[in-house]
mmCIF file of C-alpha atoms in Angstrom:
data_model
loop_
_atom_site.group_PDB
_atom_site.id
_atom_site.type_symbol
_atom_site.label_atom_id
_atom_site.label_comp_id
_atom_site.label_asym_id
_atom_site.label_seq_id
_atom_site.Cartn_x
_atom_site.Cartn_y
_atom_site.Cartn_z
ATOM 1 C CA MET A 1 0.351 -0.148 0.481
ATOM 2 C CA LYS A 2 1.380 3.359 -0.461
ATOM 3 C CA ILE A 3 -0.417 6.215 1.156
ATOM 4 C CA ALA A 4 0.604 10.111 0.262
ATOM 5 C CA VAL A 5 -0.248 11.738 3.988
ATOM 6 C CA MET A 6 -1.189 15.675 2.890
ATOM 7 C CA ASN A 7 -3.060 19.170 3.397
ATOM 8 C CA PHE A 8 -2.228 23.017 2.178
ATOM 9 C CA SER A 9 -2.570 23.538 6.188
ATOM 10 C CA GLY A 10 0.600 23.181 8.680
ATOM 11 C CA ASN A 11 0.316 22.279 11.946
ATOM 12 C CA VAL A 12 -2.297 19.033 11.494
ATOM 13 C CA GLY A 13 0.063 16.954 12.812
ATOM 14 C CA LYS A 14 1.034 14.906 9.074
ATOM 15 C CA THR A 15 4.414 13.669 10.511
ATOM 16 C CA THR A 16 2.423 11.655 13.695
ATOM 17 C CA VAL A 17 -0.321 10.064 11.293
ATOM 18 C CA ALA A 18 2.847 9.091 8.812
ATOM 19 C CA GLY A 19 5.505 7.736 11.733
ATOM 20 C CA HIS A 20 2.991 6.334 14.334
ATOM 21 C CA LEU A 21 0.120 5.710 12.430
ATOM 22 C CA LEU A 22 0.648 4.630 9.098
ATOM 23 C CA LYS A 23 4.644 3.461 9.461
ATOM 24 C CA PRO A 24 4.178 0.573 12.274
ATOM 25 C CA ARG A 25 0.738 -0.409 11.061
ATOM 26 C CA MET A 26 2.228 -0.753 7.587
ATOM 27 C CA GLY A 27 5.029 -3.286 7.753
ATOM 28 C CA ASN A 28 7.702 -0.470 8.707
ATOM 29 C CA ALA A 29 6.700 1.223 5.778
ATOM 30 C CA PRO A 30 9.590 3.825 4.532
ATOM 31 C CA ILE A 31 8.202 7.236 5.237
ATOM 32 C CA PHE A 32 9.686 10.069 2.432
ATOM 33 C CA SER A 33 9.292 13.226 3.172
ATOM 34 C CA ILE A 34 8.422 15.468 0.637
ATOM 35 C CA GLU A 35 9.299 18.786 2.231
ATOM 36 C CA SER A 36 12.256 21.811 1.604
ATOM 37 C CA ILE A 37 11.277 23.229 5.629
ATOM 38 C CA ASN A 38 11.920 19.994 7.520
ATOM 39 C CA ALA A 39 10.769 20.623 11.158
ATOM 40 C CA GLY A 40 8.646 17.373 11.093
ATOM 41 C CA ALA A 41 9.960 13.282 11.459
ATOM 42 C CA ASP A 42 13.741 13.562 11.832
ATOM 43 C CA ALA A 43 12.559 14.797 15.575
ATOM 44 C CA ASP A 44 10.282 12.149 16.309
ATOM 45 C CA GLY A 45 12.792 9.901 15.896
ATOM 46 C CA LEU A 46 11.493 8.517 13.500
ATOM 47 C CA GLU A 47 13.657 7.656 9.767
ATOM 48 C CA VAL A 48 13.276 9.648 7.092
ATOM 49 C CA GLU A 49 13.764 10.220 3.309
ATOM 50 C CA LYS A 50 14.014 13.456 2.318
ATOM 51 C CA MET A 51 12.658 14.606 -0.633
ATOM 52 C CA LYS A 52 12.079 18.111 -2.640
ATOM 53 C CA GLY A 53 8.698 18.646 -4.137
ATOM 54 C CA LYS A 54 10.351 19.528 -7.483
ATOM 55 C CA LYS A 55 11.730 15.942 -7.291
ATOM 56 C CA PHE A 56 7.971 14.079 -8.332
ATOM 57 C CA GLY A 57 10.151 11.919 -10.939
ATOM 58 C CA GLU A 58 11.959 9.999 -9.120
ATOM 59 C CA LEU A 59 9.811 9.573 -6.550
ATOM 60 C CA VAL A 60 7.718 7.719 -8.540
ATOM 61 C CA ASP A 61 10.439 5.819 -10.293
ATOM 62 C CA GLU A 62 10.900 4.764 -7.298
ATOM 63 C CA LEU A 63 7.576 4.012 -5.968
ATOM 64 C CA MET A 64 7.124 1.798 -8.172
ATOM 65 C CA THR A 65 9.455 -0.308 -6.429
ATOM 66 C CA LEU A 66 8.510 -0.798 -3.303
ATOM 67 C CA ASP A 67 5.242 -2.505 -1.815
ATOM 68 C CA ASN A 68 4.334 -0.257 1.310
ATOM 69 C CA ALA A 69 5.694 3.350 1.302
ATOM 70 C CA ILE A 70 4.377 6.433 3.534
ATOM 71 C CA ILE A 71 4.842 9.577 2.297
ATOM 72 C CA ASP A 72 4.384 12.892 4.075
ATOM 73 C CA VAL A 73 4.417 16.392 1.607
ATOM 74 C CA GLY A 74 4.796 18.922 3.705
ATOM 75 C CA ALA A 75 2.472 21.908 3.656
ATOM 76 C CA SER A 76 4.803 24.394 1.791
ATOM 77 C CA ASN A 77 5.625 21.649 -1.170
ATOM 78 C CA VAL A 78 1.592 20.106 -1.437
ATOM 79 C CA GLU A 79 1.837 22.665 -4.089
ATOM 80 C CA ASP A 80 4.274 21.358 -6.012
ATOM 81 C CA PHE A 81 3.397 18.381 -5.566
ATOM 82 C CA MET A 82 0.320 18.183 -6.513
ATOM 83 C CA LYS A 83 1.110 20.717 -9.660
ATOM 84 C CA LEU A 84 4.087 17.589 -10.468
ATOM 85 C CA MET A 85 0.995 15.103 -9.792
ATOM 86 C CA GLN A 86 -1.252 16.430 -13.439
ATOM 87 C CA GLN A 87 2.563 16.867 -15.657
ATOM 88 C CA TYR A 88 2.765 13.562 -14.724
ATOM 89 C CA ALA A 89 -0.739 12.499 -15.810
ATOM 90 C CA GLY A 90 -1.874 9.412 -14.635
ATOM 91 C CA SER A 91 0.262 9.224 -12.185
ATOM 92 C CA HIS A 92 -1.512 9.464 -8.286
ATOM 93 C CA GLU A 93 -2.753 6.225 -10.025
ATOM 94 C CA GLU A 94 0.807 5.455 -7.786
ATOM 95 C CA PHE A 95 -1.026 5.816 -4.589
ATOM 96 C CA ASP A 96 -3.519 3.827 -2.677
ATOM 97 C CA TYR A 97 -3.884 6.535 -0.814
ATOM 98 C CA PHE A 98 -4.268 10.552 -0.003
ATOM 99 C CA VAL A 99 -4.716 10.680 3.298
ATOM 100 C CA VAL A 100 -5.444 14.068 4.716
ATOM 101 C CA PRO A 101 -5.078 15.360 8.915
ATOM 102 C CA VAL A 102 -7.229 17.946 9.898
ATOM 103 C CA VAL A 103 -7.598 20.167 13.411
ATOM 104 C CA LYS A 104 -10.064 21.651 14.569
ATOM 105 C CA GLU A 105 -8.943 25.455 14.289
ATOM 106 C CA LYS A 106 -11.192 26.907 10.883
ATOM 107 C CA LYS A 107 -8.153 28.469 9.323
ATOM 108 C CA VAL A 108 -7.011 24.540 8.788
ATOM 109 C CA GLN A 109 -10.413 23.598 7.737
ATOM 110 C CA ALA A 110 -11.093 26.265 5.469
ATOM 111 C CA ASP A 111 -6.950 24.947 3.625
ATOM 112 C CA THR A 112 -8.769 21.599 4.215
ATOM 113 C CA VAL A 113 -12.007 21.894 2.094
ATOM 114 C CA ASN A 114 -9.612 23.154 -0.574
ATOM 115 C CA THR A 115 -6.870 19.989 -0.054
ATOM 116 C CA ILE A 116 -10.408 17.759 -1.127
ATOM 117 C CA ARG A 117 -11.798 20.464 -3.363
ATOM 118 C CA ALA A 118 -7.497 20.039 -5.305
ATOM 119 C CA LEU A 119 -7.350 16.413 -5.169
ATOM 120 C CA GLN A 120 -10.593 16.097 -6.489
ATOM 121 C CA LYS A 121 -9.832 18.554 -9.159
ATOM 122 C CA LEU A 122 -6.409 16.113 -10.101
ATOM 123 C CA GLY A 123 -8.925 13.306 -10.830
ATOM 124 C CA ILE A 124 -8.833 10.634 -7.468
ATOM 125 C CA PRO A 125 -11.630 8.525 -6.241
ATOM 126 C CA LYS A 126 -13.561 9.928 -3.399
ATOM 127 C CA SER A 127 -12.197 6.270 -2.683
ATOM 128 C CA LYS A 128 -9.476 7.108 -2.314
ATOM 129 C CA ILE A 129 -9.008 10.537 -0.630
ATOM 130 C CA ARG A 130 -9.137 9.684 3.451
ATOM 131 C CA MET A 131 -9.376 12.342 6.337
ATOM 132 C CA VAL A 132 -8.505 11.612 9.524
ATOM 133 C CA PHE A 133 -9.397 14.107 13.014
ATOM 134 C CA ASN A 134 -6.514 14.837 14.769
ATOM 135 C CA LYS A 135 -5.179 16.243 17.877
ATOM 136 C CA VAL A 136 -9.593 15.272 18.869
ATOM 137 C CA GLU A 137 -10.498 16.209 22.355
ATOM 138 C CA ILE A 138 -12.501 13.688 24.669
ATOM 139 C CA ASP A 139 -14.817 15.374 25.145
ATOM 140 C CA ASP A 140 -14.553 16.838 21.675
ATOM 141 C CA ALA A 141 -17.895 16.308 19.503
ATOM 142 C CA VAL A 142 -16.269 15.188 15.673
ATOM 143 C CA GLU A 143 -19.335 16.242 13.839
ATOM 144 C CA ASP A 144 -19.963 19.446 15.360
ATOM 145 C CA GLU A 145 -15.825 20.224 15.605
ATOM 146 C CA PHE A 146 -15.881 19.646 11.884
ATOM 147 C CA ALA A 147 -19.081 20.373 11.223
ATOM 148 C CA ALA A 148 -18.074 22.490 8.241
ATOM 149 C CA LEU A 149 -16.196 18.804 6.506
ATOM 150 C CA PHE A 150 -19.226 16.584 7.396
ATOM 151 C CA GLY A 151 -21.557 19.033 5.267
ATOM 152 C CA LEU A 152 -18.099 19.001 2.684
ATOM 153 C CA SER A 153 -18.732 15.555 2.450
ATOM 154 C CA GLU A 154 -22.851 15.390 2.474
ATOM 155 C CA SER A 155 -22.801 18.206 -0.650
ATOM 156 C CA GLU A 156 -19.840 16.789 -3.662
ATOM 157 C CA LYS A 157 -19.628 13.313 -2.026
ATOM 158 C CA SER A 158 -15.338 13.759 -2.493
ATOM 159 C CA PHE A 159 -14.654 12.275 -0.055
ATOM 160 C CA THR A 160 -14.601 9.202 2.667
ATOM 161 C CA LEU A 161 -15.195 11.017 5.883
ATOM 162 C CA ARG A 162 -16.132 8.695 9.074
ATOM 163 C CA PRO A 163 -16.377 10.389 12.527
ATOM 164 C CA GLU A 164 -14.518 7.334 13.861
ATOM 165 C CA ALA A 165 -11.689 7.771 12.503
ATOM 166 C CA VAL A 166 -9.941 10.007 14.946
ATOM 167 C CA ILE A 167 -6.491 10.805 16.539
ATOM 168 C CA TYR A 168 -7.115 12.460 19.984
ATOM 169 C CA ALA A 169 -5.498 13.998 22.165
ATOM 170 C CA ASN A 170 -1.767 12.795 24.058
ATOM 171 C CA GLU A 171 0.967 14.538 25.306
ATOM 172 C CA VAL A 172 3.063 11.626 24.133
ATOM 173 C CA PHE A 173 3.663 13.095 21.135
ATOM 174 C CA GLU A 174 4.933 16.273 22.162
ATOM 175 C CA ARG A 175 7.268 13.668 24.771
ATOM 176 C CA LEU A 176 7.904 11.538 22.092
ATOM 177 C CA LYS A 177 9.684 15.032 20.589
ATOM 178 C CA SER A 178 11.939 15.732 23.590
ATOM 179 C CA VAL A 179 13.270 12.224 23.953
ATOM 180 C CA GLY A 180 13.690 11.753 20.299
ATOM 181 C CA LYS A 181 12.201 8.305 19.756
ATOM 182 C CA SER A 182 9.078 6.809 18.171
ATOM 183 C CA LEU A 183 5.740 5.476 19.559
ATOM 184 C CA GLY A 184 7.121 2.229 18.444
ATOM 185 C CA ASP A 185 10.758 2.333 19.957
ATOM 186 C CA ILE A 186 8.796 3.000 23.307
ATOM 187 C CA THR A 187 6.277 0.232 23.030
ATOM 188 C CA ASN A 188 8.896 -2.117 21.920
ATOM 189 C CA ASP A 189 12.003 -1.397 25.135
ATOM 190 C CA PRO A 190 11.746 -4.679 26.847
ATOM 191 C CA THR A 191 13.503 -2.894 29.902
ATOM 192 C CA ASP A 192 11.068 -2.532 33.402
ATOM 193 C CA TYR A 193 11.716 0.945 34.895
ATOM 194 C CA ARG A 194 10.386 0.860 37.600
ATOM 195 C CA VAL A 195 12.429 -1.570 38.287
ATOM 196 C CA ARG A 196 15.799 0.309 37.174
ATOM 197 C CA LEU A 197 14.719 3.344 38.496
ATOM 198 C CA ARG A 198 15.200 0.906 42.830
ATOM 199 C CA GLY A 199 18.751 0.811 41.963
ATOM 200 C CA ALA A 200 19.731 3.737 40.365
ATOM 201 C CA LYS A 201 23.071 5.405 41.330
ATOM 202 C CA ASP A 202 22.150 9.014 40.435
ATOM 203 C CA ASP A 203 19.182 11.718 40.076
ATOM 204 C CA ASP A 204 20.073 11.707 35.818
ATOM 205 C CA GLU A 205 19.122 8.263 35.524
ATOM 206 C CA LYS A 206 16.487 8.296 38.278
ATOM 207 C CA GLU A 207 14.935 10.979 36.452
ATOM 208 C CA LEU A 208 14.960 9.242 33.093
ATOM 209 C CA CYS A 209 12.590 6.178 34.320
ATOM 210 C CA VAL A 210 9.981 8.343 35.902
ATOM 211 C CA ARG A 211 9.456 9.387 32.318
ATOM 212 C CA MET A 212 9.891 6.246 30.712
ATOM 213 C CA VAL A 213 7.034 4.836 33.046
ATOM 214 C CA ALA A 214 4.637 7.891 32.226
ATOM 215 C CA LEU A 215 5.940 7.757 28.453
ATOM 216 C CA LYS A 216 5.028 4.290 28.420
ATOM 217 C CA ARG A 217 2.277 4.121 30.068
ATOM 218 C CA LEU A 218 0.834 7.030 27.821
ATOM 219 C CA ALA A 219 1.733 4.738 24.477
ATOM 220 C CA VAL A 220 -0.832 2.344 25.705
ATOM 221 C CA THR A 221 -2.852 4.523 25.051
ATOM 222 C CA ALA A 222 -2.110 6.145 22.837
ATOM 223 C CA ASN A 223 -0.822 2.731 20.448
ATOM 224 C CA LYS A 224 -4.601 1.988 21.251
ATOM 225 C CA ASN A 225 -6.463 4.736 19.855
ATOM 226 C CA LEU A 226 -4.188 4.615 16.868
ATOM 227 C CA ASP A 227 -5.009 1.357 15.769
ATOM 228 C CA ASP A 228 -9.083 1.829 16.604
ATOM 229 C CA ALA A 229 -8.562 5.695 13.978
ATOM 230 C CA TYR A 230 -6.522 2.980 11.036
ATOM 231 C CA LYS A 231 -9.336 0.512 11.818
ATOM 232 C CA ALA A 232 -11.853 4.125 10.570
ATOM 233 C CA ILE A 233 -9.947 5.134 7.863
ATOM 234 C CA PHE A 234 -9.246 2.359 5.791
ATOM 235 C CA LYS A 235 -12.057 0.072 6.747
ATOM 236 C CA MET B 1 6.667 -2.422 -57.868
ATOM 237 C CA ASP B 2 6.716 -6.627 -57.178
ATOM 238 C CA LYS B 3 3.416 -7.334 -54.808
ATOM 239 C CA GLN B 4 4.292 -10.888 -54.336
ATOM 240 C CA LEU B 5 8.095 -9.970 -53.138
ATOM 241 C CA ALA B 6 7.098 -6.536 -51.477
ATOM 242 C CA SER B 7 4.195 -8.839 -49.353
ATOM 243 C CA GLU B 8 7.285 -10.962 -48.192
ATOM 244 C CA ARG B 9 9.382 -8.992 -47.332
ATOM 245 C CA LEU B 10 7.432 -6.745 -45.347
ATOM 246 C CA ARG B 11 5.555 -9.701 -43.188
ATOM 247 C CA ALA B 12 9.349 -10.454 -42.463
ATOM 248 C CA LEU B 13 10.354 -7.326 -40.891
ATOM 249 C CA ALA B 14 6.672 -6.958 -38.767
ATOM 250 C CA SER B 15 7.813 -10.661 -37.423
ATOM 251 C CA ASP B 16 11.119 -10.021 -37.091
ATOM 252 C CA ASP B 17 11.050 -8.271 -33.891
ATOM 253 C CA LYS B 18 14.482 -5.597 -33.667
ATOM 254 C CA LYS B 19 13.303 -3.700 -36.344
ATOM 255 C CA ARG B 20 9.011 -3.401 -33.831
ATOM 256 C CA SER B 21 9.297 -1.031 -30.989
ATOM 257 C CA LYS B 22 9.460 -1.543 -27.881
ATOM 258 C CA ALA B 23 5.478 -0.757 -28.061
ATOM 259 C CA ALA B 24 4.271 -3.438 -30.289
ATOM 260 C CA ARG B 25 6.230 -6.483 -28.783
ATOM 261 C CA LEU B 26 4.570 -5.095 -25.158
ATOM 262 C CA ARG B 27 1.384 -4.879 -26.752
ATOM 263 C CA ASP B 28 1.169 -8.494 -28.252
ATOM 264 C CA VAL B 29 2.519 -9.739 -24.346
ATOM 265 C CA ILE B 30 -0.527 -7.554 -22.518
ATOM 266 C CA ASP B 31 -3.217 -9.677 -21.805
ATOM 267 C CA ASP B 32 -0.185 -11.939 -19.708
ATOM 268 C CA VAL B 33 1.420 -8.851 -18.232
ATOM 269 C CA GLU B 34 -1.958 -7.398 -16.810
ATOM 270 C CA THR B 35 -2.661 -11.480 -15.935
ATOM 271 C CA ALA B 36 0.444 -10.643 -14.008
ATOM 272 C CA LEU B 37 0.007 -7.478 -12.780
ATOM 273 C CA LEU B 38 -3.731 -8.524 -11.027
ATOM 274 C CA ALA B 39 -2.382 -11.734 -8.993
ATOM 275 C CA GLY B 40 0.068 -9.173 -7.321
ATOM 276 C CA VAL B 41 3.277 -9.877 -9.514
ATOM 277 C CA THR B 42 5.183 -6.384 -8.602
ATOM 278 C CA ARG B 43 6.102 -3.703 -12.193
ATOM 279 C CA ALA B 44 9.928 -4.116 -11.088
ATOM 280 C CA ALA B 45 9.665 -8.564 -11.137
ATOM 281 C CA VAL B 46 7.580 -8.360 -14.197
ATOM 282 C CA ILE B 47 10.116 -6.125 -16.672
ATOM 283 C CA ASP B 48 12.739 -8.648 -15.555
ATOM 284 C CA GLU B 49 11.311 -11.435 -16.798
ATOM 285 C CA LEU B 50 10.742 -9.238 -20.264
ATOM 286 C CA ALA B 51 14.291 -8.409 -19.674
ATOM 287 C CA ARG B 52 15.082 -12.188 -19.937
ATOM 288 C CA LEU B 53 12.362 -12.674 -23.303
ATOM 289 C CA GLY B 54 15.327 -10.065 -24.681
ATOM 290 C CA LEU B 55 12.573 -6.761 -24.732
ATOM 291 C CA GLU B 56 14.228 -5.146 -22.499
ATOM 292 C CA MET B 57 12.554 -1.410 -21.245
ATOM 293 C CA SER B 58 13.308 1.237 -18.203
ATOM 294 C CA LEU B 59 10.451 1.406 -14.634
ATOM 295 C CA ALA B 60 9.289 4.899 -16.262
ATOM 296 C CA THR B 61 9.015 3.460 -19.462
ATOM 297 C CA PHE B 62 7.335 0.736 -18.728
ATOM 298 C CA GLU B 63 4.620 2.432 -17.121
ATOM 299 C CA THR B 64 4.288 4.870 -20.063
ATOM 300 C CA THR B 65 3.498 2.257 -23.031
ATOM 301 C CA LEU B 66 1.545 0.589 -19.920
ATOM 302 C CA LYS B 67 -0.788 3.878 -20.241
ATOM 303 C CA ARG B 68 -1.145 4.398 -23.869
ATOM 304 C CA ILE B 69 -2.171 0.546 -24.174
ATOM 305 C CA ARG B 70 -5.060 0.301 -21.476
ATOM 306 C CA LYS B 71 -5.906 4.032 -23.121
ATOM 307 C CA LYS B 72 -5.948 2.585 -26.731
ATOM 308 C CA ARG B 73 -8.501 -0.804 -25.031
ATOM 309 C CA GLU B 74 -10.154 1.424 -23.585
ATOM 310 C CA SER B 75 -11.691 3.513 -26.287
ATOM 311 C CA ALA B 76 -11.661 1.149 -28.599
ATOM 312 C CA SER B 77 -14.310 -0.663 -25.920
ATOM 313 C CA PRO B 78 -17.473 0.940 -25.626
ATOM 314 C CA THR B 79 -18.562 -1.457 -22.688
ATOM 315 C CA ARG B 80 -15.412 -0.708 -20.367
ATOM 316 C CA GLY B 81 -14.981 3.238 -19.144
ATOM 317 C CA THR B 82 -18.973 3.917 -19.001
ATOM 318 C CA SER B 83 -19.620 5.970 -16.470
ATOM 319 C CA VAL B 84 -22.948 5.457 -14.426
ATOM 320 C CA GLY B 85 -23.760 10.096 -15.630
ATOM 321 C CA HIS B 86 -24.412 8.405 -18.865
ATOM 322 C CA ILE B 87 -26.376 5.799 -17.876
ATOM 323 C CA PHE B 88 -28.740 8.744 -15.609
ATOM 324 C CA GLY B 89 -28.428 10.839 -18.481
ATOM 325 C CA GLN B 90 -26.258 12.977 -16.297
ATOM 326 C CA ASP B 91 -23.538 15.252 -17.186
ATOM 327 C CA PRO B 92 -20.963 12.879 -15.822
ATOM 328 C CA THR B 93 -18.932 15.401 -13.179
ATOM 329 C CA PRO B 94 -19.001 12.836 -9.609
ATOM 330 C CA LYS B 95 -20.972 15.910 -7.377
ATOM 331 C CA ARG B 96 -24.134 16.183 -9.636
ATOM 332 C CA VAL B 97 -23.240 12.359 -10.639
ATOM 333 C CA ALA B 98 -22.990 11.495 -6.622
ATOM 334 C CA SER B 99 -26.490 14.001 -6.027
ATOM 335 C CA ALA B 100 -28.433 12.745 -8.579
ATOM 336 C CA ALA B 101 -28.116 9.085 -8.190
ATOM 337 C CA GLY B 102 -28.780 8.870 -4.400
ATOM 338 C CA ALA B 103 -26.076 7.532 -1.675
ATOM 339 C CA SER B 104 -25.739 4.946 -2.800
ATOM 340 C CA ILE B 105 -24.398 4.732 -5.967
ATOM 341 C CA GLU B 106 -21.214 7.405 -6.262
ATOM 342 C CA SER B 107 -19.465 6.731 -9.087
ATOM 343 C CA GLU B 108 -15.806 6.308 -9.272
ATOM 344 C CA THR B 109 -15.116 6.278 -13.107
ATOM 345 C CA THR B 110 -17.116 10.007 -14.179
ATOM 346 C CA VAL B 111 -14.100 11.486 -11.600
ATOM 347 C CA GLU B 112 -13.263 13.321 -15.133
ATOM 348 C CA ALA B 113 -9.254 14.921 -14.046
ATOM 349 C CA SER B 114 -7.785 18.556 -15.002
ATOM 350 C CA HIS B 115 -4.872 19.376 -16.088
ATOM 351 C CA ASN B 116 -4.863 22.868 -16.250
ATOM 352 C CA PRO B 117 -2.636 24.202 -12.912
ATOM 353 C CA ALA B 118 -5.074 27.412 -12.986
ATOM 354 C CA ASP B 119 -7.402 25.228 -12.220
ATOM 355 C CA LEU B 120 -5.532 24.559 -8.727
ATOM 356 C CA ASP B 121 -4.754 28.358 -8.453
ATOM 357 C CA LYS B 122 -8.120 29.047 -8.732
ATOM 358 C CA ILE B 123 -8.624 26.380 -5.921
ATOM 359 C CA ILE B 124 -6.107 27.680 -4.088
ATOM 360 C CA GLY B 125 -7.164 31.124 -3.473
ATOM 361 C CA THR B 126 -10.292 30.716 -2.890
ATOM 362 C CA LYS B 127 -11.868 31.372 0.612
ATOM 363 C CA PRO B 128 -13.737 28.385 1.212
ATOM 364 C CA ASP B 129 -17.384 29.556 3.204
ATOM 365 C CA LEU B 130 -17.139 27.553 6.059
ATOM 366 C CA ASN B 131 -20.279 28.316 7.619
ATOM 367 C CA ALA B 132 -22.736 27.419 3.836
ATOM 368 C CA LEU B 133 -20.914 23.935 4.552
ATOM 369 C CA ALA B 134 -21.754 23.613 8.072
ATOM 370 C CA LYS B 135 -24.946 24.988 7.592
ATOM 371 C CA PHE B 136 -25.394 21.965 4.867
ATOM 372 C CA ALA B 137 -24.367 19.326 7.249
ATOM 373 C CA LYS B 138 -26.836 20.069 9.716
ATOM 374 C CA ARG B 139 -29.716 20.127 7.047
ATOM 375 C CA LYS B 140 -28.997 16.465 6.160
ATOM 376 C CA ASN B 141 -28.762 15.618 10.553
ATOM 377 C CA ARG B 142 -31.566 16.781 11.095
#
């Protein structure tokens, strides 16, 4: 499966979606980061292959040889990327899905409407465009917070929207950035930090152990949520 | 001109793979190529096999040629690529088809791609009316 993650808007959590939601559920698929201003994936402890939007042809050639891949298209490159996709007629067929993450800020929702409309203009069918609601608070009702997008879905029927495709706000994603690890690293780390805490030699080690115990707890919840979101997006 | 000789020579040319284009040679085996791709064989594996059989082409050439052959075949066959929009006698844009035919029939085949970058600029330069869209959702949910 080859998935492009994009939105004209920045700060919608494309990197979280690419690295934490998709990658571990797609057989550890490689991430190609199309970003001239990259503040994303590297900081989250994820390995990414960086590429400029203008190298679209090379990317498509490489994608053909792969079974799974995630293409994280940075906001500053989405326009270029789409225009190149338009230029290489039919190249969008190389992608199985276009995942559009969105957060509730009005400006972002407006950019998201344009992202969906632009993808539609490129001839991409509804079934390939999937939305995921990101950074949603537990007590938010997505139908209210994202009413405009539900309206867009009803009126233009140009993309696939599932109210359950939700990633809840979880401070684990911010904390991961500070420790430079991926969610997978945390989940797969077999260390029992409570045991290690008891034998800790200095304050630094103690602090690390305390931080890791909390991080592991948060990671369990985040992973469960991401499992559900993944199922909802692609069902 | 000796018609008999011309006919013989041209036929000989037609059967000489070295004189025929790669596209023509791919066309010879296209059905088997499509079957392999449909079965999940990667394009790279198909290309490798073709190269072993004497037809060498890059991924890019293969991809372009495949698309051209498919397109030609599609336009030759009146039953393929018929859109729901045409069946319903509607303008075959996805929006109209979907709303005319109801939610259960949403055409995948009628999405028409624009090749004009100005169309994208127009979308990017437009500020969507979120309130109007939200009202639409509320109306539908009631």
